[in-house]
Amino acid sequence: MKDEVLFKLSYGMYAIGVKDENKPSACIVNTVFQVTNTPNTVAVSMNHNNYSHECIMKTGLFTVSVLSEDTPGTVIGALGFNSGRDTDKLANIRHKVLAEGVPVIKENTCCWFLCKVITSVDTPTHTVFIGEVIAGSDKAKGTPMTYDYYHSVIKGSAPRNAPTYRAAPPVEDGNDGEEWVCTVCGYLYNDPDVSFEELPADWVCPICGMPKSAFKRK
């Protein structure tokens, strides 16, 4: 079987809020699903290398903020392509910190849940945390962002720690080097009407906010 067949599974886009001894943090995942409804439990798949994984292991708490199609791509870039170990990932993102110390993202999200880990399952690369929902939004709003929407509309890519990460194959499209790729998040700029050189000097990547200097010809 080819790995690409797995791309037909459904995924969403979620911000997972965590805390350490000093500050709240968050990351982006695409694998969250409901397990039971009595009680309400959800499962989250998290790479062992993620700082958020370390925080959940220590505290047993996490939040799930369901991103909507109106959530800016820069939010995904800030939370998904940096490490909370050495970066305040929430510095420029609207959020609130719950009484339990974990954050909830407020950048046009659909809804949120606060979860307490009740069990987990390890794989060689990821842990699946199963958490009981102990609090959350009274109502949902907006249209949830799917993983397909993130890729096809926002033109985002998967971080290396995502379970769906695949290295981008070389593209031979005959455009003579007019595609530019962000070396941080993998965003591809290929506007047929405005060349990369014509973009203003203060233009930044719409996904991770990096400047033009972070791009290279593909």
C-alpha positions as protocol buffer text, in pm:
chain_id: "A"
residue {
  index: 1
  type: MET
  ca { x: 0 y: 0 z: 0 }
}
residue {
  index: 2
  type: LYS
  ca { x: 113 y: 354 z: -71 }
}
residue {
  index: 3
  type: ASP
  ca { x: 122 y: 594 z: 225 }
}
residue {
  index: 4
  type: GLU
  ca { x: -74 y: 847 z: 20 }
}
residue {
  index: 5
  type: VAL
  ca { x: -386 y: 632 z: 59 }
}
residue {
  index: 6
  type: LEU
  ca { x: -394 y: 738 z: 427 }
}
residue {
  index: 7
  type: PHE
  ca { x: -445 y: 1098 z: 316 }
}
residue {
  index: 8
  type: LYS
  ca { x: -811 y: 1006 z: 259 }
}
residue {
  index: 9
  type: LEU
  ca { x: -866 y: 980 z: 633 }
}
residue {
  index: 10
  type: SER
  ca { x: -1037 y: 1287 z: 780 }
}
residue {
  index: 11
  type: TYR
  ca { x: -835 y: 1532 z: 990 }
}
residue {
  index: 12
  type: GLY
  ca { x: -899 y: 1870 z: 1148 }
}
residue {
  index: 13
  type: MET
  ca { x: -685 y: 2154 z: 1283 }
}
residue {
  index: 14
  type: TYR
  ca { x: -661 y: 2201 z: 1658 }
}
residue {
  index: 15
  type: ALA
  ca { x: -456 y: 2406 z: 1905 }
}
residue {
  index: 16
  type: ILE
  ca { x: -359 y: 2205 z: 2211 }
}
residue {
  index: 17
  type: GLY
  ca { x: -305 y: 2424 z: 2520 }
}
residue {
  index: 18
  type: VAL
  ca { x: -63 y: 2312 z: 2794 }
}
residue {
  index: 19
  type: LYS
  ca { x: 131 y: 2457 z: 3087 }
}
residue {
  index: 20
  type: ASP
  ca { x: 468 y: 2413 z: 3251 }
}
residue {
  index: 21
  type: GLU
  ca { x: 599 y: 2544 z: 3582 }
}
residue {
  index: 22
  type: ASN
  ca { x: 626 y: 2902 z: 3454 }
}
residue {
  index: 23
  type: LYS
  ca { x: 397 y: 2973 z: 3159 }
}
residue {
  index: 24
  type: PRO
  ca { x: 121 y: 2844 z: 2931 }
}
residue {
  index: 25
  type: SER
  ca { x: 200 y: 2724 z: 2581 }
}
residue {
  index: 26
  type: ALA
  ca { x: 27 y: 2557 z: 2286 }
}
residue {
  index: 27
  type: CYS
  ca { x: 90 y: 2357 z: 1970 }
}
residue {
  index: 28
  type: ILE
  ca { x: -98 y: 2250 z: 1657 }
}
residue {
  index: 29
  type: VAL
  ca { x: -217 y: 1895 z: 1595 }
}
residue {
  index: 30
  type: ASN
  ca { x: -442 y: 1742 z: 1331 }
}
residue {
  index: 31
  type: THR
  ca { x: -552 y: 1429 z: 1516 }
}
residue {
  index: 32
  type: VAL
  ca { x: -825 y: 1480 z: 1776 }
}
residue {
  index: 33
  type: PHE
  ca { x: -1140 y: 1267 z: 1800 }
}
residue {
  index: 34
  type: GLN
  ca { x: -1415 y: 1180 z: 2045 }
}
residue {
  index: 35
  type: VAL
  ca { x: -1382 y: 837 z: 2207 }
}
residue {
  index: 36
  type: THR
  ca { x: -1689 y: 810 z: 2434 }
}
residue {
  index: 37
  type: ASN
  ca { x: -1983 y: 1021 z: 2549 }
}
residue {
  index: 38
  type: THR
  ca { x: -2045 y: 874 z: 2896 }
}
residue {
  index: 39
  type: PRO
  ca { x: -1828 y: 1036 z: 3011 }
}
residue {
  index: 40
  type: ASN
  ca { x: -1721 y: 1262 z: 2724 }
}
residue {
  index: 41
  type: THR
  ca { x: -1365 y: 1172 z: 2633 }
}
residue {
  index: 42
  type: VAL
  ca { x: -1140 y: 1277 z: 2346 }
}
residue {
  index: 43
  type: ALA
  ca { x: -810 y: 1142 z: 2215 }
}
residue {
  index: 44
  type: VAL
  ca { x: -512 y: 1351 z: 2105 }
}
residue {
  index: 45
  type: SER
  ca { x: -207 y: 1216 z: 1919 }
}
residue {
  index: 46
  type: MET
  ca { x: 115 y: 1394 z: 2021 }
}
residue {
  index: 47
  type: ASN
  ca { x: 474 y: 1339 z: 1904 }
}
residue {
  index: 48
  type: HIS
  ca { x: 720 y: 1239 z: 2180 }
}
residue {
  index: 49
  type: ASN
  ca { x: 954 y: 1522 z: 2077 }
}
residue {
  index: 50
  type: ASN
  ca { x: 696 y: 1796 z: 2125 }
}
residue {
  index: 51
  type: TYR
  ca { x: 735 y: 2022 z: 2427 }
}
residue {
  index: 52
  type: SER
  ca { x: 356 y: 2000 z: 2470 }
}
residue {
  index: 53
  type: HIS
  ca { x: 393 y: 1622 z: 2509 }
}
residue {
  index: 54
  type: GLU
  ca { x: 633 y: 1683 z: 2798 }
}
residue {
  index: 55
  type: CYS
  ca { x: 390 y: 1926 z: 2962 }
}
residue {
  index: 56
  type: ILE
  ca { x: 92 y: 1690 z: 2936 }
}
residue {
  index: 57
  type: MET
  ca { x: 297 y: 1406 z: 3083 }
}
residue {
  index: 58
  type: LYS
  ca { x: 381 y: 1625 z: 3385 }
}
residue {
  index: 59
  type: THR
  ca { x: 44 y: 1791 z: 3450 }
}
residue {
  index: 60
  type: GLY
  ca { x: -217 y: 1555 z: 3304 }
}
residue {
  index: 61
  type: LEU
  ca { x: -409 y: 1852 z: 3163 }
}
residue {
  index: 62
  type: PHE
  ca { x: -463 y: 1997 z: 2816 }
}
residue {
  index: 63
  type: THR
  ca { x: -712 y: 2209 z: 2625 }
}
residue {
  index: 64
  type: VAL
  ca { x: -839 y: 2163 z: 2270 }
}
residue {
  index: 65
  type: SER
  ca { x: -924 y: 2479 z: 2073 }
}
residue {
  index: 66
  type: VAL
  ca { x: -1102 y: 2387 z: 1749 }
}
residue {
  index: 67
  type: LEU
  ca { x: -970 y: 2616 z: 1475 }
}
residue {
  index: 68
  type: SER
  ca { x: -1216 y: 2761 z: 1225 }
}
residue {
  index: 69
  type: GLU
  ca { x: -1170 y: 2849 z: 859 }
}
residue {
  index: 70
  type: ASP
  ca { x: -1137 y: 3211 z: 976 }
}
residue {
  index: 71
  type: THR
  ca { x: -843 y: 3140 z: 1207 }
}
residue {
  index: 72
  type: PRO
  ca { x: -542 y: 3324 z: 1058 }
}
residue {
  index: 73
  type: GLY
  ca { x: -269 y: 3111 z: 905 }
}
residue {
  index: 74
  type: THR
  ca { x: -17 y: 3306 z: 1113 }
}
residue {
  index: 75
  type: VAL
  ca { x: -166 y: 3150 z: 1426 }
}
residue {
  index: 76
  type: ILE
  ca { x: -96 y: 2803 z: 1288 }
}
residue {
  index: 77
  type: GLY
  ca { x: 254 y: 2912 z: 1193 }
}
residue {
  index: 78
  type: ALA
  ca { x: 332 y: 3056 z: 1536 }
}
residue {
  index: 79
  type: LEU
  ca { x: 200 y: 2754 z: 1726 }
}
residue {
  index: 80
  type: GLY
  ca { x: 297 y: 2481 z: 1480 }
}
residue {
  index: 81
  type: PHE
  ca { x: 648 y: 2569 z: 1364 }
}
residue {
  index: 82
  type: ASN
  ca { x: 817 y: 2686 z: 1686 }
}
residue {
  index: 83
  type: SER
  ca { x: 904 y: 2515 z: 2013 }
}
residue {
  index: 84
  type: GLY
  ca { x: 757 y: 2623 z: 2344 }
}
residue {
  index: 85
  type: ARG
  ca { x: 1080 y: 2522 z: 2516 }
}
residue {
  index: 86
  type: ASP
  ca { x: 1253 y: 2843 z: 2410 }
}
residue {
  index: 87
  type: THR
  ca { x: 973 y: 3057 z: 2262 }
}
residue {
  index: 88
  type: ASP
  ca { x: 669 y: 3233 z: 2407 }
}
residue {
  index: 89
  type: LYS
  ca { x: 440 y: 3104 z: 2135 }
}
residue {
  index: 90
  type: LEU
  ca { x: 136 y: 3287 z: 2271 }
}
residue {
  index: 91
  type: ALA
  ca { x: 300 y: 3632 z: 2288 }
}
residue {
  index: 92
  type: ASN
  ca { x: 116 y: 3769 z: 1982 }
}
residue {
  index: 93
  type: ILE
  ca { x: -193 y: 3547 z: 1988 }
}
residue {
  index: 94
  type: ARG
  ca { x: -525 y: 3632 z: 2152 }
}
residue {
  index: 95
  type: HIS
  ca { x: -592 y: 3377 z: 2424 }
}
residue {
  index: 96
  type: LYS
  ca { x: -717 y: 3335 z: 2778 }
}
residue {
  index: 97
  type: VAL
  ca { x: -566 y: 3129 z: 3057 }
}
residue {
  index: 98
  type: LEU
  ca { x: -812 y: 2914 z: 3251 }
}
residue {
  index: 99
  type: ALA
  ca { x: -803 y: 2884 z: 3630 }
}
residue {
  index: 100
  type: GLU
  ca { x: -618 y: 2554 z: 3582 }
}
residue {
  index: 101
  type: GLY
  ca { x: -333 y: 2742 z: 3412 }
}
residue {
  index: 102
  type: VAL
  ca { x: -383 y: 2609 z: 3060 }
}
residue {
  index: 103
  type: PRO
  ca { x: -460 y: 2842 z: 2767 }
}
residue {
  index: 104
  type: VAL
  ca { x: -750 y: 2859 z: 2524 }
}
residue {
  index: 105
  type: ILE
  ca { x: -697 y: 3022 z: 2182 }
}
residue {
  index: 106
  type: LYS
  ca { x: -943 y: 3301 z: 2091 }
}
residue {
  index: 107
  type: GLU
  ca { x: -835 y: 3373 z: 1731 }
}
residue {
  index: 108
  type: ASN
  ca { x: -1168 y: 3295 z: 1558 }
}
residue {
  index: 109
  type: THR
  ca { x: -1185 y: 2945 z: 1704 }
}
residue {
  index: 110
  type: CYS
  ca { x: -1507 y: 2742 z: 1698 }
}
residue {
  index: 111
  type: CYS
  ca { x: -1503 y: 2610 z: 2056 }
}
residue {
  index: 112
  type: TRP
  ca { x: -1277 y: 2470 z: 2326 }
}
residue {
  index: 113
  type: PHE
  ca { x: -1254 y: 2182 z: 2575 }
}
residue {
  index: 114
  type: LEU
  ca { x: -1057 y: 2136 z: 2897 }
}
residue {
  index: 115
  type: CYS
  ca { x: -944 y: 1777 z: 2940 }
}
residue {
  index: 116
  type: LYS
  ca { x: -792 y: 1570 z: 3220 }
}
residue {
  index: 117
  type: VAL
  ca { x: -586 y: 1270 z: 3107 }
}
residue {
  index: 118
  type: ILE
  ca { x: -734 y: 939 z: 3223 }
}
residue {
  index: 119
  type: THR
  ca { x: -512 y: 705 z: 3022 }
}
residue {
  index: 120
  type: SER
  ca { x: -265 y: 700 z: 2734 }
}
residue {
  index: 121
  type: VAL
  ca { x: -124 y: 467 z: 2472 }
}
residue {
  index: 122
  type: ASP
  ca { x: 234 y: 482 z: 2347 }
}
residue {
  index: 123
  type: THR
  ca { x: 365 y: 413 z: 1997 }
}
residue {
  index: 124
  type: PRO
  ca { x: 733 y: 434 z: 1895 }
}
residue {
  index: 125
  type: THR
  ca { x: 691 y: 800 z: 1794 }
}
residue {
  index: 126
  type: HIS
  ca { x: 363 y: 929 z: 1943 }
}
residue {
  index: 127
  type: THR
  ca { x: 149 y: 912 z: 2254 }
}
residue {
  index: 128
  type: VAL
  ca { x: -228 y: 902 z: 2225 }
}
residue {
  index: 129
  type: PHE
  ca { x: -364 y: 1085 z: 2529 }
}
residue {
  index: 130
  type: ILE
  ca { x: -725 y: 1011 z: 2621 }
}
residue {
  index: 131
  type: GLY
  ca { x: -876 y: 1287 z: 2831 }
}
residue {
  index: 132
  type: GLU
  ca { x: -1209 y: 1334 z: 3002 }
}
residue {
  index: 133
  type: VAL
  ca { x: -1373 y: 1664 z: 2909 }
}
residue {
  index: 134
  type: ILE
  ca { x: -1423 y: 1851 z: 3238 }
}
residue {
  index: 135
  type: ALA
  ca { x: -1519 y: 2193 z: 3098 }
}
residue {
  index: 136
  type: GLY
  ca { x: -1573 y: 2368 z: 2766 }
}
residue {
  index: 137
  type: SER
  ca { x: -1769 y: 2608 z: 2547 }
}
residue {
  index: 138
  type: ASP
  ca { x: -2145 y: 2638 z: 2590 }
}
residue {
  index: 139
  type: LYS
  ca { x: -2186 y: 2665 z: 2212 }
}
residue {
  index: 140
  type: ALA
  ca { x: -1984 y: 2634 z: 1893 }
}
residue {
  index: 141
  type: LYS
  ca { x: -1957 y: 2888 z: 1613 }
}
residue {
  index: 142
  type: GLY
  ca { x: -1801 y: 2909 z: 1269 }
}
residue {
  index: 143
  type: THR
  ca { x: -1692 y: 2632 z: 1032 }
}
residue {
  index: 144
  type: PRO
  ca { x: -1419 y: 2400 z: 1163 }
}
residue {
  index: 145
  type: MET
  ca { x: -1100 y: 2404 z: 958 }
}
residue {
  index: 146
  type: THR
  ca { x: -1024 y: 2068 z: 801 }
}
residue {
  index: 147
  type: TYR
  ca { x: -674 y: 1950 z: 722 }
}
residue {
  index: 148
  type: ASP
  ca { x: -763 y: 1952 z: 354 }
}
residue {
  index: 149
  type: TYR
  ca { x: -871 y: 2319 z: 380 }
}
residue {
  index: 150
  type: TYR
  ca { x: -541 y: 2403 z: 548 }
}
residue {
  index: 151
  type: HIS
  ca { x: -346 y: 2243 z: 264 }
}
residue {
  index: 152
  type: SER
  ca { x: -558 y: 2338 z: -38 }
}
residue {
  index: 153
  type: VAL
  ca { x: -681 y: 2688 z: 60 }
}
residue {
  index: 154
  type: ILE
  ca { x: -428 y: 2825 z: 308 }
}
residue {
  index: 155
  type: LYS
  ca { x: -147 y: 2634 z: 129 }
}
residue {
  index: 156
  type: GLY
  ca { x: 6 y: 2519 z: 456 }
}
residue {
  index: 157
  type: SER
  ca { x: 234 y: 2221 z: 513 }
}
residue {
  index: 158
  type: ALA
  ca { x: 267 y: 1965 z: 792 }
}
residue {
  index: 159
  type: PRO
  ca { x: 541 y: 2006 z: 1055 }
}
residue {
  index: 160
  type: ARG
  ca { x: 797 y: 1725 z: 1075 }
}
residue {
  index: 161
  type: ASN
  ca { x: 646 y: 1596 z: 1402 }
}
residue {
  index: 162
  type: ALA
  ca { x: 294 y: 1564 z: 1258 }
}
residue {
  index: 163
  type: PRO
  ca { x: 176 y: 1205 z: 1203 }
}
residue {
  index: 164
  type: THR
  ca { x: 78 y: 1302 z: 847 }
}
residue {
  index: 165
  type: TYR
  ca { x: 415 y: 1463 z: 760 }
}
residue {
  index: 166
  type: ARG
  ca { x: 556 y: 1368 z: 422 }
}
residue {
  index: 167
  type: ALA
  ca { x: 865 y: 1522 z: 263 }
}
residue {
  index: 168
  type: ALA
  ca { x: 762 y: 1726 z: -40 }
}
residue {
  index: 169
  type: PRO
  ca { x: 867 y: 1558 z: -366 }
}
residue {
  index: 170
  type: PRO
  ca { x: 1058 y: 1764 z: -622 }
}
residue {
  index: 171
  type: VAL
  ca { x: 828 y: 1944 z: -863 }
}
residue {
  index: 172
  type: GLU
  ca { x: 906 y: 1983 z: -1234 }
}
residue {
  index: 173
  type: ASP
  ca { x: 644 y: 2224 z: -1361 }
}
residue {
  index: 174
  type: GLY
  ca { x: 840 y: 2423 z: -1617 }
}
residue {
  index: 175
  type: ASN
  ca { x: 803 y: 2757 z: -1442 }
}
residue {
  index: 176
  type: ASP
  ca { x: 1179 y: 2824 z: -1450 }
}
residue {
  index: 177
  type: GLY
  ca { x: 1227 y: 2872 z: -1075 }
}
residue {
  index: 178
  type: GLU
  ca { x: 940 y: 3111 z: -1011 }
}
residue {
  index: 179
  type: GLU
  ca { x: 822 y: 2917 z: -705 }
}
residue {
  index: 180
  type: TRP
  ca { x: 960 y: 3024 z: -368 }
}
residue {
  index: 181
  type: VAL
  ca { x: 935 y: 2808 z: -55 }
}
residue {
  index: 182
  type: CYS
  ca { x: 956 y: 2920 z: 308 }
}
residue {
  index: 183
  type: THR
  ca { x: 1246 y: 2740 z: 475 }
}
residue {
  index: 184
  type: VAL
  ca { x: 1067 y: 2752 z: 811 }
}
residue {
  index: 185
  type: CYS
  ca { x: 716 y: 2621 z: 745 }
}
residue {
  index: 186
  type: GLY
  ca { x: 722 y: 2505 z: 381 }
}
residue {
  index: 187
  type: TYR
  ca { x: 467 y: 2757 z: 250 }
}
residue {
  index: 188
  type: LEU
  ca { x: 492 y: 2778 z: -130 }
}
residue {
  index: 189
  type: TYR
  ca { x: 460 y: 3116 z: -305 }
}
residue {
  index: 190
  type: ASN
  ca { x: 378 y: 3083 z: -675 }
}
residue {
  index: 191
  type: ASP
  ca { x: 141 y: 3368 z: -764 }
}
residue {
  index: 192
  type: PRO
  ca { x: 132 y: 3386 z: -1147 }
}
residue {
  index: 193
  type: ASP
  ca { x: 48 y: 3758 z: -1144 }
}
residue {
  index: 194
  type: VAL
  ca { x: 288 y: 3895 z: -879 }
}
residue {
  index: 195
  type: SER
  ca { x: 641 y: 3759 z: -881 }
}
residue {
  index: 196
  type: PHE
  ca { x: 823 y: 3703 z: -554 }
}
residue {
  index: 197
  type: GLU
  ca { x: 1068 y: 3984 z: -639 }
}
residue {
  index: 198
  type: GLU
  ca { x: 777 y: 4228 z: -675 }
}
residue {
  index: 199
  type: LEU
  ca { x: 651 y: 4170 z: -321 }
}
residue {
  index: 200
  type: PRO
  ca { x: 718 y: 4462 z: -83 }
}
residue {
  index: 201
  type: ALA
  ca { x: 1024 y: 4441 z: 141 }
}
residue {
  index: 202
  type: ASP
  ca { x: 810 y: 4408 z: 454 }
}
residue {
  index: 203
  type: TRP
  ca { x: 604 y: 4117 z: 316 }
}
residue {
  index: 204
  type: VAL
  ca { x: 603 y: 3813 z: 544 }
}
residue {
  index: 205
  type: CYS
  ca { x: 505 y: 3448 z: 511 }
}
residue {
  index: 206
  type: PRO
  ca { x: 126 y: 3421 z: 568 }
}
residue {
  index: 207
  type: ILE
  ca { x: 174 y: 3097 z: 764 }
}
residue {
  index: 208
  type: CYS
  ca { x: 468 y: 3152 z: 999 }
}
residue {
  index: 209
  type: GLY
  ca { x: 534 y: 3527 z: 966 }
}
residue {
  index: 210
  type: MET
  ca { x: 895 y: 3491 z: 850 }
}
residue {
  index: 211
  type: PRO
  ca { x: 1040 y: 3764 z: 621 }
}
residue {
  index: 212
  type: LYS
  ca { x: 1125 y: 3729 z: 251 }
}
residue {
  index: 213
  type: SER
  ca { x: 1483 y: 3642 z: 344 }
}
residue {
  index: 214
  type: ALA
  ca { x: 1359 y: 3308 z: 481 }
}
residue {
  index: 215
  type: PHE
  ca { x: 1245 y: 3202 z: 133 }
}
residue {
  index: 216
  type: LYS
  ca { x: 1444 y: 3022 z: -135 }
}
residue {
  index: 217
  type: ARG
  ca { x: 1375 y: 2925 z: -494 }
}
residue {
  index: 218
  type: LYS
  ca { x: 1221 y: 2583 z: -532 }
}
